[in-house]
Amino acid sequence: APPTAYPYYTVSPPIYTAHNVGEIFNINVTVNNLVPGWEAVGFQFMLSWNSTILQLLDITNGTWLPPFGASPNQGVLFMTDPHPNYAVVGAVVMPMLNGTWHTPFPNTKPGGIETPGVLAVFTFNATMQGLFPNTLWCYLNITGTAVANWLGQPITQELSLTKDGYYSIIPKVLGRAIDVYVCNYPDGYNGAGQNQPS
């Protein structure tokens, strides 16, 4: 019988707030709820964003699948097709030279415990900031998701659990600003400095 758990994709962190233009940050795309019984070796998705306020700098293989040439199989063939406002990403676990795969297959629920697998890391640059009170924002949308087994057959996904991301940047305040903080707390905890919570 096939497994009763179905994989799905998410953006992590689900919400990211930038503070200044030029801020560089990472967004992960993860695979969740995948068990070895699906014998999955192929993964694909598209992530889109607003290129007016975000600039894509890089896409790298995540920490979940081993890099190309690494054991236990031959690592992963990681492919990207970046554009100004979207990117298509694919990853295929490469078999051994004889065309077979070592088990276990990729798994994000080892021992039944959920540990989302970071499939890809997107590095962005915040390029535009609104003037107070206008907050610039956009969704980081995941579409075109696919998971396939070693026979090239599609694996059913739990699409209702797919979670997009949300990006925003704090609006710029023209003129002077007041920094309110607690004097008897140490730095890092007292709220001293721009956009620092107490």
PDB file of C-alpha atoms in Angstrom:
ATOM      1  CA  ALA A   1       0.000   0.000   0.000  1.00  0.00           C
ATOM      2  CA  PRO A   2       1.285   3.506  -0.731  1.00  0.00           C
ATOM      3  CA  PRO A   3       2.155   5.757   2.214  1.00  0.00           C
ATOM      4  CA  THR A   4      -0.665   7.811   3.713  1.00  0.00           C
ATOM      5  CA  ALA A   5       1.521  10.924   4.100  1.00  0.00           C
ATOM      6  CA  TYR A   6       1.637  13.222   1.075  1.00  0.00           C
ATOM      7  CA  PRO A   7       4.443  15.736   0.424  1.00  0.00           C
ATOM      8  CA  TYR A   8       4.014  19.486   0.061  1.00  0.00           C
ATOM      9  CA  TYR A   9       6.177  22.599  -0.375  1.00  0.00           C
ATOM     10  CA  THR A  10       6.523  25.663   1.865  1.00  0.00           C
ATOM     11  CA  VAL A  11       8.439  28.942   2.001  1.00  0.00           C
ATOM     12  CA  SER A  12      10.528  29.417   5.139  1.00  0.00           C
ATOM     13  CA  PRO A  13      10.434  31.706   6.977  1.00  0.00           C
ATOM     14  CA  PRO A  14       6.778  32.285   6.070  1.00  0.00           C
ATOM     15  CA  ILE A  15       7.111  36.028   6.788  1.00  0.00           C
ATOM     16  CA  TYR A  16      10.210  38.160   6.269  1.00  0.00           C
ATOM     17  CA  THR A  17      10.402  41.884   7.044  1.00  0.00           C
ATOM     18  CA  ALA A  18      13.315  43.936   5.722  1.00  0.00           C
ATOM     19  CA  HIS A  19      14.373  47.191   7.369  1.00  0.00           C
ATOM     20  CA  ASN A  20      16.466  48.990   4.754  1.00  0.00           C
ATOM     21  CA  VAL A  21      17.192  49.117   1.033  1.00  0.00           C
ATOM     22  CA  GLY A  22      20.224  46.975   0.273  1.00  0.00           C
ATOM     23  CA  GLU A  23      19.379  44.402   2.932  1.00  0.00           C
ATOM     24  CA  ILE A  24      20.396  40.924   1.714  1.00  0.00           C
ATOM     25  CA  PHE A  25      18.536  37.910   3.090  1.00  0.00           C
ATOM     26  CA  ASN A  26      17.796  34.244   2.402  1.00  0.00           C
ATOM     27  CA  ILE A  27      14.481  32.513   1.802  1.00  0.00           C
ATOM     28  CA  ASN A  28      14.239  28.710   1.887  1.00  0.00           C
ATOM     29  CA  VAL A  29      11.885  26.486  -0.072  1.00  0.00           C
ATOM     30  CA  THR A  30      11.278  23.240   1.793  1.00  0.00           C
ATOM     31  CA  VAL A  31       9.774  19.850   1.043  1.00  0.00           C
ATOM     32  CA  ASN A  32       7.621  18.497   3.856  1.00  0.00           C
ATOM     33  CA  ASN A  33       5.874  15.274   4.836  1.00  0.00           C
ATOM     34  CA  LEU A  34       7.907  13.034   2.529  1.00  0.00           C
ATOM     35  CA  VAL A  35       8.553   9.417   3.511  1.00  0.00           C
ATOM     36  CA  PRO A  36      10.948   6.872   1.929  1.00  0.00           C
ATOM     37  CA  GLY A  37       8.051   4.679   0.816  1.00  0.00           C
ATOM     38  CA  TRP A  38       7.316   7.058  -2.041  1.00  0.00           C
ATOM     39  CA  GLU A  39      10.814   6.372  -3.472  1.00  0.00           C
ATOM     40  CA  ALA A  40      11.002  10.014  -4.558  1.00  0.00           C
ATOM     41  CA  VAL A  41      14.019  11.218  -6.508  1.00  0.00           C
ATOM     42  CA  GLY A  42      12.709  14.200  -8.511  1.00  0.00           C
ATOM     43  CA  PHE A  43      11.529  17.620  -7.299  1.00  0.00           C
ATOM     44  CA  GLN A  44      10.405  20.760  -9.101  1.00  0.00           C
ATOM     45  CA  PHE A  45       8.732  24.097  -8.280  1.00  0.00           C
ATOM     46  CA  MET A  46       8.478  27.722  -9.389  1.00  0.00           C
ATOM     47  CA  LEU A  47       8.849  30.655  -6.995  1.00  0.00           C
ATOM     48  CA  SER A  48       7.685  34.133  -8.060  1.00  0.00           C
ATOM     49  CA  TRP A  49       7.985  37.612  -6.478  1.00  0.00           C
ATOM     50  CA  ASN A  50       7.656  41.325  -7.281  1.00  0.00           C
ATOM     51  CA  SER A  51      10.871  42.306  -9.079  1.00  0.00           C
ATOM     52  CA  THR A  52      10.165  46.004  -8.480  1.00  0.00           C
ATOM     53  CA  ILE A  53      10.990  45.638  -4.783  1.00  0.00           C
ATOM     54  CA  LEU A  54      13.133  42.458  -4.760  1.00  0.00           C
ATOM     55  CA  GLN A  55      16.218  41.462  -6.730  1.00  0.00           C
ATOM     56  CA  LEU A  56      17.252  37.813  -6.962  1.00  0.00           C
ATOM     57  CA  LEU A  57      20.984  37.424  -6.326  1.00  0.00           C
ATOM     58  CA  ASP A  58      21.469  33.663  -6.159  1.00  0.00           C
ATOM     59  CA  ILE A  59      19.818  30.240  -5.882  1.00  0.00           C
ATOM     60  CA  THR A  60      21.732  27.409  -4.229  1.00  0.00           C
ATOM     61  CA  ASN A  61      21.115  23.797  -3.344  1.00  0.00           C
ATOM     62  CA  GLY A  62      19.649  23.477   0.141  1.00  0.00           C
ATOM     63  CA  THR A  63      20.927  21.410   3.041  1.00  0.00           C
ATOM     64  CA  TRP A  64      18.511  18.502   2.604  1.00  0.00           C
ATOM     65  CA  LEU A  65      19.873  16.666  -0.460  1.00  0.00           C
ATOM     66  CA  PRO A  66      23.611  15.976  -0.769  1.00  0.00           C
ATOM     67  CA  PRO A  67      25.590  17.909  -3.395  1.00  0.00           C
ATOM     68  CA  PHE A  68      26.427  16.432  -6.791  1.00  0.00           C
ATOM     69  CA  GLY A  69      28.736  13.422  -6.551  1.00  0.00           C
ATOM     70  CA  ALA A  70      28.145  12.827  -2.841  1.00  0.00           C
ATOM     71  CA  SER A  71      27.076   9.530  -1.293  1.00  0.00           C
ATOM     72  CA  PRO A  72      24.944   7.532  -0.661  1.00  0.00           C
ATOM     73  CA  ASN A  73      24.039   7.724  -4.368  1.00  0.00           C
ATOM     74  CA  GLN A  74      25.682  10.243  -6.705  1.00  0.00           C
ATOM     75  CA  GLY A  75      24.310  13.318  -4.980  1.00  0.00           C
ATOM     76  CA  VAL A  76      21.788  15.603  -6.617  1.00  0.00           C
ATOM     77  CA  LEU A  77      21.643  17.320  -9.995  1.00  0.00           C
ATOM     78  CA  PHE A  78      20.421  20.808  -9.024  1.00  0.00           C
ATOM     79  CA  MET A  79      19.028  22.944 -11.862  1.00  0.00           C
ATOM     80  CA  THR A  80      17.766  26.537 -11.895  1.00  0.00           C
ATOM     81  CA  ASP A  81      16.136  28.749 -14.522  1.00  0.00           C
ATOM     82  CA  PRO A  82      16.117  32.271 -12.981  1.00  0.00           C
ATOM     83  CA  HIS A  83      14.204  35.266 -14.365  1.00  0.00           C
ATOM     84  CA  PRO A  84      13.696  38.796 -12.961  1.00  0.00           C
ATOM     85  CA  ASN A  85      10.425  37.949 -11.199  1.00  0.00           C
ATOM     86  CA  TYR A  86      10.406  34.147 -10.980  1.00  0.00           C
ATOM     87  CA  ALA A  87      12.636  31.092 -11.052  1.00  0.00           C
ATOM     88  CA  VAL A  88      12.058  27.442 -11.846  1.00  0.00           C
ATOM     89  CA  VAL A  89      14.067  25.005  -9.738  1.00  0.00           C
ATOM     90  CA  GLY A  90      14.538  21.280 -10.198  1.00  0.00           C
ATOM     91  CA  ALA A  91      16.522  18.656  -8.340  1.00  0.00           C
ATOM     92  CA  VAL A  92      17.093  15.004  -9.236  1.00  0.00           C
ATOM     93  CA  VAL A  93      18.820  12.491  -6.994  1.00  0.00           C
ATOM     94  CA  MET A  94      21.358  10.772  -9.238  1.00  0.00           C
ATOM     95  CA  PRO A  95      21.514   6.952  -9.182  1.00  0.00           C
ATOM     96  CA  MET A  96      24.616   4.861  -8.828  1.00  0.00           C
ATOM     97  CA  LEU A  97      26.589   4.069 -11.987  1.00  0.00           C
ATOM     98  CA  ASN A  98      24.588   0.851 -12.432  1.00  0.00           C
ATOM     99  CA  GLY A  99      21.327   2.839 -12.559  1.00  0.00           C
ATOM    100  CA  THR A 100      20.021   1.890  -9.122  1.00  0.00           C
ATOM    101  CA  TRP A 101      19.462   3.969  -5.999  1.00  0.00           C
ATOM    102  CA  HIS A 102      20.653   3.192  -2.498  1.00  0.00           C
ATOM    103  CA  THR A 103      17.951   3.253   0.150  1.00  0.00           C
ATOM    104  CA  PRO A 104      16.602   4.956   2.094  1.00  0.00           C
ATOM    105  CA  PHE A 105      15.154   7.411  -0.395  1.00  0.00           C
ATOM    106  CA  PRO A 106      14.953  11.106   0.523  1.00  0.00           C
ATOM    107  CA  ASN A 107      12.992  11.499   3.721  1.00  0.00           C
ATOM    108  CA  THR A 108      11.734  14.493   5.705  1.00  0.00           C
ATOM    109  CA  LYS A 109      10.073  12.344   8.381  1.00  0.00           C
ATOM    110  CA  PRO A 110      12.918  10.216   9.782  1.00  0.00           C
ATOM    111  CA  GLY A 111      11.513   8.119  12.603  1.00  0.00           C
ATOM    112  CA  GLY A 112       8.114   9.670  11.963  1.00  0.00           C
ATOM    113  CA  ILE A 113       9.344  13.095  13.131  1.00  0.00           C
ATOM    114  CA  GLU A 114       8.749  15.989  10.755  1.00  0.00           C
ATOM    115  CA  THR A 115      11.998  17.718   9.727  1.00  0.00           C
ATOM    116  CA  PRO A 116      11.328  19.886   6.651  1.00  0.00           C
ATOM    117  CA  GLY A 117      13.957  19.431   3.962  1.00  0.00           C
ATOM    118  CA  VAL A 118      15.499  22.638   2.623  1.00  0.00           C
ATOM    119  CA  LEU A 119      15.499  22.007  -1.124  1.00  0.00           C
ATOM    120  CA  ALA A 120      16.674  25.443  -2.306  1.00  0.00           C
ATOM    121  CA  VAL A 121      17.976  28.706  -0.824  1.00  0.00           C
ATOM    122  CA  PHE A 122      17.084  31.999  -2.554  1.00  0.00           C
ATOM    123  CA  THR A 123      19.225  35.050  -1.817  1.00  0.00           C
ATOM    124  CA  PHE A 124      17.413  38.363  -2.327  1.00  0.00           C
ATOM    125  CA  ASN A 125      18.305  42.044  -2.170  1.00  0.00           C
ATOM    126  CA  ALA A 126      15.722  44.594  -0.981  1.00  0.00           C
ATOM    127  CA  THR A 127      15.724  47.246  -3.724  1.00  0.00           C
ATOM    128  CA  MET A 128      12.891  49.644  -2.850  1.00  0.00           C
ATOM    129  CA  GLN A 129      11.354  51.133   0.283  1.00  0.00           C
ATOM    130  CA  GLY A 130       8.090  53.040   0.656  1.00  0.00           C
ATOM    131  CA  LEU A 131       7.665  56.318   2.507  1.00  0.00           C
ATOM    132  CA  PHE A 132       5.690  56.169   5.736  1.00  0.00           C
ATOM    133  CA  PRO A 133       2.897  55.086   6.004  1.00  0.00           C
ATOM    134  CA  ASN A 134       3.140  53.083   2.725  1.00  0.00           C
ATOM    135  CA  THR A 135       4.541  49.596   3.282  1.00  0.00           C
ATOM    136  CA  LEU A 136       5.818  47.804   0.180  1.00  0.00           C
ATOM    137  CA  TRP A 137       5.139  44.059   0.151  1.00  0.00           C
ATOM    138  CA  CYS A 138       4.674  41.027  -2.076  1.00  0.00           C
ATOM    139  CA  TYR A 139       3.932  37.340  -1.881  1.00  0.00           C
ATOM    140  CA  LEU A 140       6.580  34.703  -2.550  1.00  0.00           C
ATOM    141  CA  ASN A 141       4.342  32.339  -4.504  1.00  0.00           C
ATOM    142  CA  ILE A 142       5.066  28.646  -5.010  1.00  0.00           C
ATOM    143  CA  THR A 143       3.475  27.122  -8.107  1.00  0.00           C
ATOM    144  CA  GLY A 144       4.197  24.301 -10.538  1.00  0.00           C
ATOM    145  CA  THR A 145       5.230  21.912  -7.786  1.00  0.00           C
ATOM    146  CA  ALA A 146       6.045  18.311  -8.629  1.00  0.00           C
ATOM    147  CA  VAL A 147       7.484  15.257  -6.902  1.00  0.00           C
ATOM    148  CA  ALA A 148       8.323  12.099  -8.863  1.00  0.00           C
ATOM    149  CA  ASN A 149       9.599   8.628  -8.055  1.00  0.00           C
ATOM    150  CA  TRP A 150      12.522   6.814  -9.666  1.00  0.00           C
ATOM    151  CA  LEU A 151      10.235   5.558 -12.453  1.00  0.00           C
ATOM    152  CA  GLY A 152       9.320   9.124 -13.389  1.00  0.00           C
ATOM    153  CA  GLN A 153       5.803   8.716 -12.033  1.00  0.00           C
ATOM    154  CA  PRO A 154       4.237  11.734 -10.279  1.00  0.00           C
ATOM    155  CA  ILE A 155       3.651  11.459  -6.542  1.00  0.00           C
ATOM    156  CA  THR A 156       0.432  12.847  -5.120  1.00  0.00           C
ATOM    157  CA  GLN A 157       0.936  16.084  -3.176  1.00  0.00           C
ATOM    158  CA  GLU A 158      -1.046  17.622  -0.332  1.00  0.00           C
ATOM    159  CA  LEU A 159      -1.546  20.882  -2.252  1.00  0.00           C
ATOM    160  CA  SER A 160      -3.843  22.354   0.416  1.00  0.00           C
ATOM    161  CA  LEU A 161      -0.834  22.495   2.780  1.00  0.00           C
ATOM    162  CA  THR A 162       1.405  24.399   0.341  1.00  0.00           C
ATOM    163  CA  LYS A 163       2.362  27.676   2.010  1.00  0.00           C
ATOM    164  CA  ASP A 164       3.544  30.774   0.146  1.00  0.00           C
ATOM    165  CA  GLY A 165       5.790  33.358   1.748  1.00  0.00           C
ATOM    166  CA  TYR A 166       5.162  37.031   2.524  1.00  0.00           C
ATOM    167  CA  TYR A 167       7.791  39.772   2.189  1.00  0.00           C
ATOM    168  CA  SER A 168       7.559  43.391   3.322  1.00  0.00           C
ATOM    169  CA  ILE A 169       9.919  46.262   4.033  1.00  0.00           C
ATOM    170  CA  ILE A 170       9.418  48.789   6.839  1.00  0.00           C
ATOM    171  CA  PRO A 171       8.537  52.208   5.376  1.00  0.00           C
ATOM    172  CA  LYS A 172      11.114  54.962   5.528  1.00  0.00           C
ATOM    173  CA  VAL A 173      10.363  57.867   7.860  1.00  0.00           C
ATOM    174  CA  LEU A 174      11.453  61.278   6.595  1.00  0.00           C
ATOM    175  CA  GLY A 175      12.747  63.693   9.207  1.00  0.00           C
ATOM    176  CA  ARG A 176      13.675  62.944  12.787  1.00  0.00           C
ATOM    177  CA  ALA A 177      12.792  59.821  14.744  1.00  0.00           C
ATOM    178  CA  ILE A 178      12.658  59.079  18.458  1.00  0.00           C
ATOM    179  CA  ASP A 179      14.267  55.905  19.795  1.00  0.00           C
ATOM    180  CA  VAL A 180      12.511  54.709  22.954  1.00  0.00           C
ATOM    181  CA  TYR A 181      14.399  52.064  24.936  1.00  0.00           C
ATOM    182  CA  VAL A 182      14.875  50.678  28.446  1.00  0.00           C
ATOM    183  CA  CYS A 183      17.992  51.989  30.202  1.00  0.00           C
ATOM    184  CA  ASN A 184      18.535  49.198  32.761  1.00  0.00           C
ATOM    185  CA  TYR A 185      18.556  46.324  30.197  1.00  0.00           C
ATOM    186  CA  PRO A 186      21.792  45.288  28.437  1.00  0.00           C
ATOM    187  CA  ASP A 187      22.402  46.068  24.762  1.00  0.00           C
ATOM    188  CA  GLY A 188      20.629  43.667  22.478  1.00  0.00           C
ATOM    189  CA  TYR A 189      17.655  43.484  24.836  1.00  0.00           C
ATOM    190  CA  ASN A 190      16.881  47.119  25.654  1.00  0.00           C
ATOM    191  CA  GLY A 191      15.476  48.241  22.303  1.00  0.00           C
ATOM    192  CA  ALA A 192      18.267  50.741  21.673  1.00  0.00           C
ATOM    193  CA  GLY A 193      18.810  51.450  17.986  1.00  0.00           C
ATOM    194  CA  GLN A 194      16.659  51.675  14.881  1.00  0.00           C
ATOM    195  CA  ASN A 195      13.965  48.979  14.581  1.00  0.00           C
ATOM    196  CA  GLN A 196      15.246  47.103  17.631  1.00  0.00           C
ATOM    197  CA  PRO A 197      12.585  45.545  19.885  1.00  0.00           C
ATOM    198  CA  SER A 198      12.855  45.478  23.673  1.00  0.00           C
TER     199      SER A 198
END
